[in-house]
Short mmCIF file of C-alpha atoms in Angstrom, two decimals:
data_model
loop_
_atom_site.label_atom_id
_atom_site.label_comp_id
_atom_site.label_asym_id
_atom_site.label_seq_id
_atom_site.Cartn_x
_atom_site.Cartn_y
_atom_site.Cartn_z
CA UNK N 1 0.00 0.00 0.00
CA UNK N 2 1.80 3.33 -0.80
CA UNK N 3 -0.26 6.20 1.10
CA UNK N 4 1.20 10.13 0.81
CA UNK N 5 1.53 11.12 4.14
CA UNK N 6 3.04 14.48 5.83
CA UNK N 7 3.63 15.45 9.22
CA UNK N 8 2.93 19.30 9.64
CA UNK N 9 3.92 21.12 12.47
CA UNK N 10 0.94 23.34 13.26
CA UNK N 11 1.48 27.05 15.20
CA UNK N 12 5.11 27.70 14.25
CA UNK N 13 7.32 28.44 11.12
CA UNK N 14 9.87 26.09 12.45
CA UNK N 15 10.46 22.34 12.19
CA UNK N 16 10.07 20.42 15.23
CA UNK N 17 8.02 23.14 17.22
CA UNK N 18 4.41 23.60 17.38
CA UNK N 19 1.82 21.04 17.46
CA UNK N 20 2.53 18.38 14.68
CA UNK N 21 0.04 16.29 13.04
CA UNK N 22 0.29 13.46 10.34
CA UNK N 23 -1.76 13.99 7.28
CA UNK N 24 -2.87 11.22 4.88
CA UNK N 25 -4.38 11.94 1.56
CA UNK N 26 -6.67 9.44 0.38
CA UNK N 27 -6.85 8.69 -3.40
CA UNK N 28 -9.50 5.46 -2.52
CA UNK N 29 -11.45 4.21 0.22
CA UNK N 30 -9.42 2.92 3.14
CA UNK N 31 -10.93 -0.04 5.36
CA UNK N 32 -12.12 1.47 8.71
CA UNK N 33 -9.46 -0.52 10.67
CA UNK N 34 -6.42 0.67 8.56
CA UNK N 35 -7.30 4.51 9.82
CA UNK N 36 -6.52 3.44 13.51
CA UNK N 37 -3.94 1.33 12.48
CA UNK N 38 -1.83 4.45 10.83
CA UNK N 39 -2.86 6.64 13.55
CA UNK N 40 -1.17 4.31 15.75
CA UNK N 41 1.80 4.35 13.99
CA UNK N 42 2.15 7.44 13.31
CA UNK N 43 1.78 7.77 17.51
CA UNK N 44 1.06 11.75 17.68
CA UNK N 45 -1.91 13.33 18.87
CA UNK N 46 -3.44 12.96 16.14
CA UNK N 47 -3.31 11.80 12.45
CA UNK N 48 -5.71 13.49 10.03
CA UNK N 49 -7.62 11.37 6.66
CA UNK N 50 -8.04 13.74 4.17
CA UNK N 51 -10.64 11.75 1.55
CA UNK N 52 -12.21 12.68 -2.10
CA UNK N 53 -16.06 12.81 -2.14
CA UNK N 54 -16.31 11.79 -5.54
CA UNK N 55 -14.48 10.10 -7.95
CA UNK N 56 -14.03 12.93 -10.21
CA UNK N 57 -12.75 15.31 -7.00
CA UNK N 58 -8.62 16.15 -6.96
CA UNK N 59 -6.55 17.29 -4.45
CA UNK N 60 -5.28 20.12 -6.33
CA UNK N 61 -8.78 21.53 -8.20
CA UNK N 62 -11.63 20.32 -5.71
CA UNK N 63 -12.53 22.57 -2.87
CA UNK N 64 -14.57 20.13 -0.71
CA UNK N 65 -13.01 16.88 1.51
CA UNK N 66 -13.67 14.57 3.56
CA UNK N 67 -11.81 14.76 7.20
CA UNK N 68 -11.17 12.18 9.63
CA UNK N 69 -9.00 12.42 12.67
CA UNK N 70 -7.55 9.70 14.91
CA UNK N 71 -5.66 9.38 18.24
CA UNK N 72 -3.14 6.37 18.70
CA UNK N 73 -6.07 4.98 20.21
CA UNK N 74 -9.43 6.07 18.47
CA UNK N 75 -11.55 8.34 16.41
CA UNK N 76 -12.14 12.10 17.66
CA UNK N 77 -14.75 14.21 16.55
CA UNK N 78 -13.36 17.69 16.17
CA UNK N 79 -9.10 17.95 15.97
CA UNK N 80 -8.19 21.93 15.66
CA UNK N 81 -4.57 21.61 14.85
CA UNK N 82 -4.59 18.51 12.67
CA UNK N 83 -7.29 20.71 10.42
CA UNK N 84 -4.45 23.91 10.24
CA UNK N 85 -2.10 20.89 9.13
CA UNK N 86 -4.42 19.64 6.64
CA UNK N 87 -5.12 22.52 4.96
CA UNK N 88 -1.69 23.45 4.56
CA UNK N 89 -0.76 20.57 3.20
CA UNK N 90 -2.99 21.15 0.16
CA UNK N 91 -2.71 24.71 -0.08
CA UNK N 92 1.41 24.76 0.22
CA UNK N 93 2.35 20.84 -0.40
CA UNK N 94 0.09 20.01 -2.96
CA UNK N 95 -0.54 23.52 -4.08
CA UNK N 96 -4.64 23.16 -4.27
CA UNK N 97 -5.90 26.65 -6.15
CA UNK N 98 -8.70 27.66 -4.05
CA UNK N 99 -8.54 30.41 -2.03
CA UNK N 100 -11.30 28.33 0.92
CA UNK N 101 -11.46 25.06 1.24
CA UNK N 102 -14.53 22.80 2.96
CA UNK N 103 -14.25 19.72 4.92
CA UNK N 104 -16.67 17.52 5.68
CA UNK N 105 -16.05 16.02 9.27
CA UNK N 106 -18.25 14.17 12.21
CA UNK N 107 -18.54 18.29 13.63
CA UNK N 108 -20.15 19.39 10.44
CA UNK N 109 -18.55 21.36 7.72
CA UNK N 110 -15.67 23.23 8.37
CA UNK N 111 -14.02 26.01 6.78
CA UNK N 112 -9.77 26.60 6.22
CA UNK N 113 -8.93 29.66 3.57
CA UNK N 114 -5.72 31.59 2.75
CA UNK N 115 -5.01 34.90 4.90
CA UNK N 116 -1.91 36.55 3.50
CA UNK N 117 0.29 33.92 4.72
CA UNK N 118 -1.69 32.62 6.84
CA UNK N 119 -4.68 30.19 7.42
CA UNK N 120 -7.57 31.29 9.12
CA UNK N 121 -9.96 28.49 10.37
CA UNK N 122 -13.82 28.64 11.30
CA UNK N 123 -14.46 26.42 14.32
CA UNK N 124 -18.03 26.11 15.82
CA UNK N 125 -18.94 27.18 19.45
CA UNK N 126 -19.96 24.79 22.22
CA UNK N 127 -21.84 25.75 25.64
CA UNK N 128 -20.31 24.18 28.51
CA UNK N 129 -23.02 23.87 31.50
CA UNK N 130 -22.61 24.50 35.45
CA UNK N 131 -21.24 20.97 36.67
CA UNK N 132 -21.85 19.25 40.47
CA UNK N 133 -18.28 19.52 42.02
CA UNK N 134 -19.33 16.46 44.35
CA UNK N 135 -19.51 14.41 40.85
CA UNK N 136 -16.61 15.03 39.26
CA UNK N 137 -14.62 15.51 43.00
CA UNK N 138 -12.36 12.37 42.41
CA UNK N 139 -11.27 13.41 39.11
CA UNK N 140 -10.49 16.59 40.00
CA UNK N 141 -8.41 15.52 43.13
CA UNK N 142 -6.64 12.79 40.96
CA UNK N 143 -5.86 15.46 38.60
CA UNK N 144 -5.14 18.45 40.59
CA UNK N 145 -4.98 17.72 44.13
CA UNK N 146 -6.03 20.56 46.56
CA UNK N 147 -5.64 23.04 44.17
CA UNK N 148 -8.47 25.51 44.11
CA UNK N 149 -11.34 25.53 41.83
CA UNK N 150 -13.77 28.39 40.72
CA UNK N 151 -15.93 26.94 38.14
CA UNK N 152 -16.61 23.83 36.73
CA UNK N 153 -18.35 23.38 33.59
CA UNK N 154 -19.44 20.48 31.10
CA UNK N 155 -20.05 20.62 27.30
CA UNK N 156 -21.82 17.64 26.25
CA UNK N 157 -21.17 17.92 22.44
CA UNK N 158 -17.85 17.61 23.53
CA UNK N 159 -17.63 15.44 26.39
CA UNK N 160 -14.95 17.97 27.73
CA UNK N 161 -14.64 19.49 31.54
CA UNK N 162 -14.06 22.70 31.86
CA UNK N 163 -12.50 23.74 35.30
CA UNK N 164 -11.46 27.23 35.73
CA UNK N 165 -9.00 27.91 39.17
CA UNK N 166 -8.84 30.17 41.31
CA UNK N 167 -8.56 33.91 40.32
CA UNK N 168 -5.62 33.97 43.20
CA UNK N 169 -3.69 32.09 41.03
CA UNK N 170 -1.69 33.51 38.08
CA UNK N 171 -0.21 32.28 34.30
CA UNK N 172 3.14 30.61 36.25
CA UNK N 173 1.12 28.95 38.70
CA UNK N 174 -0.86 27.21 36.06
CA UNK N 175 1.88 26.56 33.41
CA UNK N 176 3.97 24.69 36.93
CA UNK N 177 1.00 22.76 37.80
CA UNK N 178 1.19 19.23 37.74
CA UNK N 179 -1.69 17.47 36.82
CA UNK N 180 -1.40 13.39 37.19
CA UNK N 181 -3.38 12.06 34.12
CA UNK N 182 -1.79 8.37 34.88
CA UNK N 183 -4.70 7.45 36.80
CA UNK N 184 -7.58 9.51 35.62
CA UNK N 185 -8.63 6.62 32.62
CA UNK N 186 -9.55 4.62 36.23
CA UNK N 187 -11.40 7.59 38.46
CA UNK N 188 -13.54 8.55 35.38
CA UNK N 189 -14.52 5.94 33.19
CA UNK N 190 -17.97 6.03 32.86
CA UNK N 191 -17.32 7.72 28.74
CA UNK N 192 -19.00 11.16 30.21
CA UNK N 193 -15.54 12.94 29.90
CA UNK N 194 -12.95 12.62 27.04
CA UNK N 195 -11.11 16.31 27.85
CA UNK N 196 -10.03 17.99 31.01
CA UNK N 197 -9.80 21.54 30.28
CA UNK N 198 -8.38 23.65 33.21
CA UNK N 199 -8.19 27.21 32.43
CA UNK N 200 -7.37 30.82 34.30
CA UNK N 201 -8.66 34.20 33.91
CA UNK N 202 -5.89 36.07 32.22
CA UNK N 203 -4.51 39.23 34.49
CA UNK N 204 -4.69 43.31 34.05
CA UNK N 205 -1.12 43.78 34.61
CA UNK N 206 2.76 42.43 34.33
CA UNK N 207 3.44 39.53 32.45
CA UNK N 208 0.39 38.17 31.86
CA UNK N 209 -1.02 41.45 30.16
CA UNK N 210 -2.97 41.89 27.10
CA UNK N 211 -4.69 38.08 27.35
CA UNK N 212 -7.69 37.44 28.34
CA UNK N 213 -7.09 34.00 29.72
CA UNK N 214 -5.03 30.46 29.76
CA UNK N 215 -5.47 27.23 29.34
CA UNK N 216 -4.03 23.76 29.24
CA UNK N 217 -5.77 20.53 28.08
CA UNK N 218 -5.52 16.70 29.00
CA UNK N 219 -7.17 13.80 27.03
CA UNK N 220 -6.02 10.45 27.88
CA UNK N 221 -9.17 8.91 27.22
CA UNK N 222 -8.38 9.21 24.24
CA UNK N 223 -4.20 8.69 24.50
CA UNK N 224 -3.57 12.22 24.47
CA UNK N 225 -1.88 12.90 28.13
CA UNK N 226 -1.14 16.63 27.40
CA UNK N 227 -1.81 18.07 24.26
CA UNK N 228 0.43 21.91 24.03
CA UNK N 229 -1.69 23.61 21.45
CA UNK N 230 -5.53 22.05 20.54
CA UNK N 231 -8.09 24.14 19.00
CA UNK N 232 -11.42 21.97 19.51
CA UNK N 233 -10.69 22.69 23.59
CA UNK N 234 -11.30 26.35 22.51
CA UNK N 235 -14.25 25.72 20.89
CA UNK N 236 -15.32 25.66 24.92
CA UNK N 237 -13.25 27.60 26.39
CA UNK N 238 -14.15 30.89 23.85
CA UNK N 239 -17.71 30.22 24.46
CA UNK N 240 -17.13 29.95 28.05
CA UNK N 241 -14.75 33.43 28.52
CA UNK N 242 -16.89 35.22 26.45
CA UNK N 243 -19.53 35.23 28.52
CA UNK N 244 -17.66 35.80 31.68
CA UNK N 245 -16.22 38.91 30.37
CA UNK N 246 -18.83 39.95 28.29
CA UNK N 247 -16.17 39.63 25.18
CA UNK N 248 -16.61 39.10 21.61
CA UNK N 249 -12.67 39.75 20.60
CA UNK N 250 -10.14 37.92 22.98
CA UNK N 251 -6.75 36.81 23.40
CA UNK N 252 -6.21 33.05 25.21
CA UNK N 253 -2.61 31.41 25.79
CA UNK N 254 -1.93 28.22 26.15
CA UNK N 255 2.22 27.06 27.51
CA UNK N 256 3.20 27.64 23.12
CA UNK N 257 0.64 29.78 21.45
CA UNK N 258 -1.87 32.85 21.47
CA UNK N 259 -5.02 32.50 20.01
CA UNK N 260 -7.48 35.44 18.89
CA UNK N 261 -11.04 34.95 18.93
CA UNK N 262 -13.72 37.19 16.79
CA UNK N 263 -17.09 35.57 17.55
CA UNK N 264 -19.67 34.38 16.75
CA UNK N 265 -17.87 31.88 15.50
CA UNK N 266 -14.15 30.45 16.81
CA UNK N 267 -11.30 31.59 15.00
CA UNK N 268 -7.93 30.71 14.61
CA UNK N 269 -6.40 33.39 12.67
CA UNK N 270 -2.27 34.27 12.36
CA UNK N 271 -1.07 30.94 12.27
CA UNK N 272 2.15 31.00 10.62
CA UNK N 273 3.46 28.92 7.53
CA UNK N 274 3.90 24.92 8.34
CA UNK N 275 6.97 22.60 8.14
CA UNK N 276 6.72 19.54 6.23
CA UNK N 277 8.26 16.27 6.29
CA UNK N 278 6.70 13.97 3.46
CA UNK N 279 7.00 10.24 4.30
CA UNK N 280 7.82 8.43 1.51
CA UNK N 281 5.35 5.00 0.70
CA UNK N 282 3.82 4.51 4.00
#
């Protein structure tokens, strides 16, 4: 089987910095199993299936995929990064001539277009709802310990927790934390929760100025343990902080990149130029 696939490194300009993805293109069908069985291979955070609708479709002319993304382990709905990495790949690698491109995923269509040289991506928004510390109070103090919480929220299209700390904490307190995720597949395995978001409201002054707020994320449900940079987390969180601050335009950080947000919708604008590193008959 002889598959073109690329690992991108997503946020940076650099090799071997950012978030990197694998991305497959897909001339033909590919038997379900064989998708998880790349993925695994490939052993990143995720590995992205970029397919033709129709026979007559190219990865140079068409405008409209489909987009599938995989964990080492299994199928994810919604995969910011590895969508950045796809897209560049057929606007820069492959050298596709449309200026917006459309991809048809298990979150509904999504849109990746050219800005200068960038790539600006359209994410959707998902509510996260006021969660019962007492139910998720073992996950929590597997995770984080004592550490103090503000707010917890769920978002069910996602299956992700959102916990926000303690406004007494700041950005170094959160980018030291450690969070134990060795143990959290056991405390919470009921399928409710796939993500742990945990999240702080960004501060007026000193280092931290001029973001709104921070985040890390953790999904080893789903073999992710930590992942630096992930865009479907801020599908939450920019739902969630705009309504706390009463926002439409902010700034979030997570521990390698600054994201802007212009609702309604999430974007993910100024992301630099990609590296590439084509694999060769994989």
């Amino acid at each position: 089987m002889k598959l073109p696939i690329f690992i991108a490194d997503a946020f940076t300009a650099r090799a071997f910095r950012g978030n990197p993805a694998a991305v497959c293109l897909l001339e033909n069908k590919l038997d379900e199993d064989m998708h998880q069985k790349i993925a695994r291979e490939m052993n990143l955070s995720e590995t992205a299936f970029i397919r033709k609708l129709y026979p007559t479709d190219n990865f140079t002319e068409s405008s409209c995929f489909g987009l599938r993304w995989f964990t080492p382990v299994s199928e994810v709905p919604l995969c910011g990064h590895a969508t950045l990495a796809s897209a560049a790949v057929l606007f820069h690698k492959i050298k596709n001539v449309n200026s917006t491109l459309t991809f048809v995923t298990l979150s509904g269509e999504l849109k990746a277009r050219r800005a200068e040289d960038s790539i600006a991506l359209d994410l959707p928004l998902y509510p996260a709802h006021p969660q019962d510390f007492h139910e998720v109070e073992n996950l929590l103090k597997t995770a984080i310990g004592d550490t103090l919480v503000q707010d917890i929220r769920y978002s069910p299209d996602t299956q992700k927790l959102l916990v926000r700390l303690s406004d007494t904490y700041d950005r170094s307190f959160l980018e030291n934390l450690k969070v134990n995720t060795g143990n959290l597949l056991q405390v919470e395995n009921t399928g409710k929760v796939k993500g742990l978001i945990l999240t702080l409201k960004g501060e007026p002054g000193g280092q931290t100025q001029g973001f709104d707020f921070y985040s890390r994320y953790f999904a080893p449900w789903v073999g992710v343990a930590e992942d630096p940079v992930t865009g479907s987390a801020h599908t939450v969180l920019s739902s969630y902080w705009s309504q706390q601050l009463g926002k439409k335009e902010m700034r979030g950080r997570t521990s390698l990149f600054q994201f802007l947000f212009y609702l309604p919708s999430f974007k993910l604008v100024s992301v630099p130029s990609h590296m590439y590193y084509p694999l060769e008959n994989v």
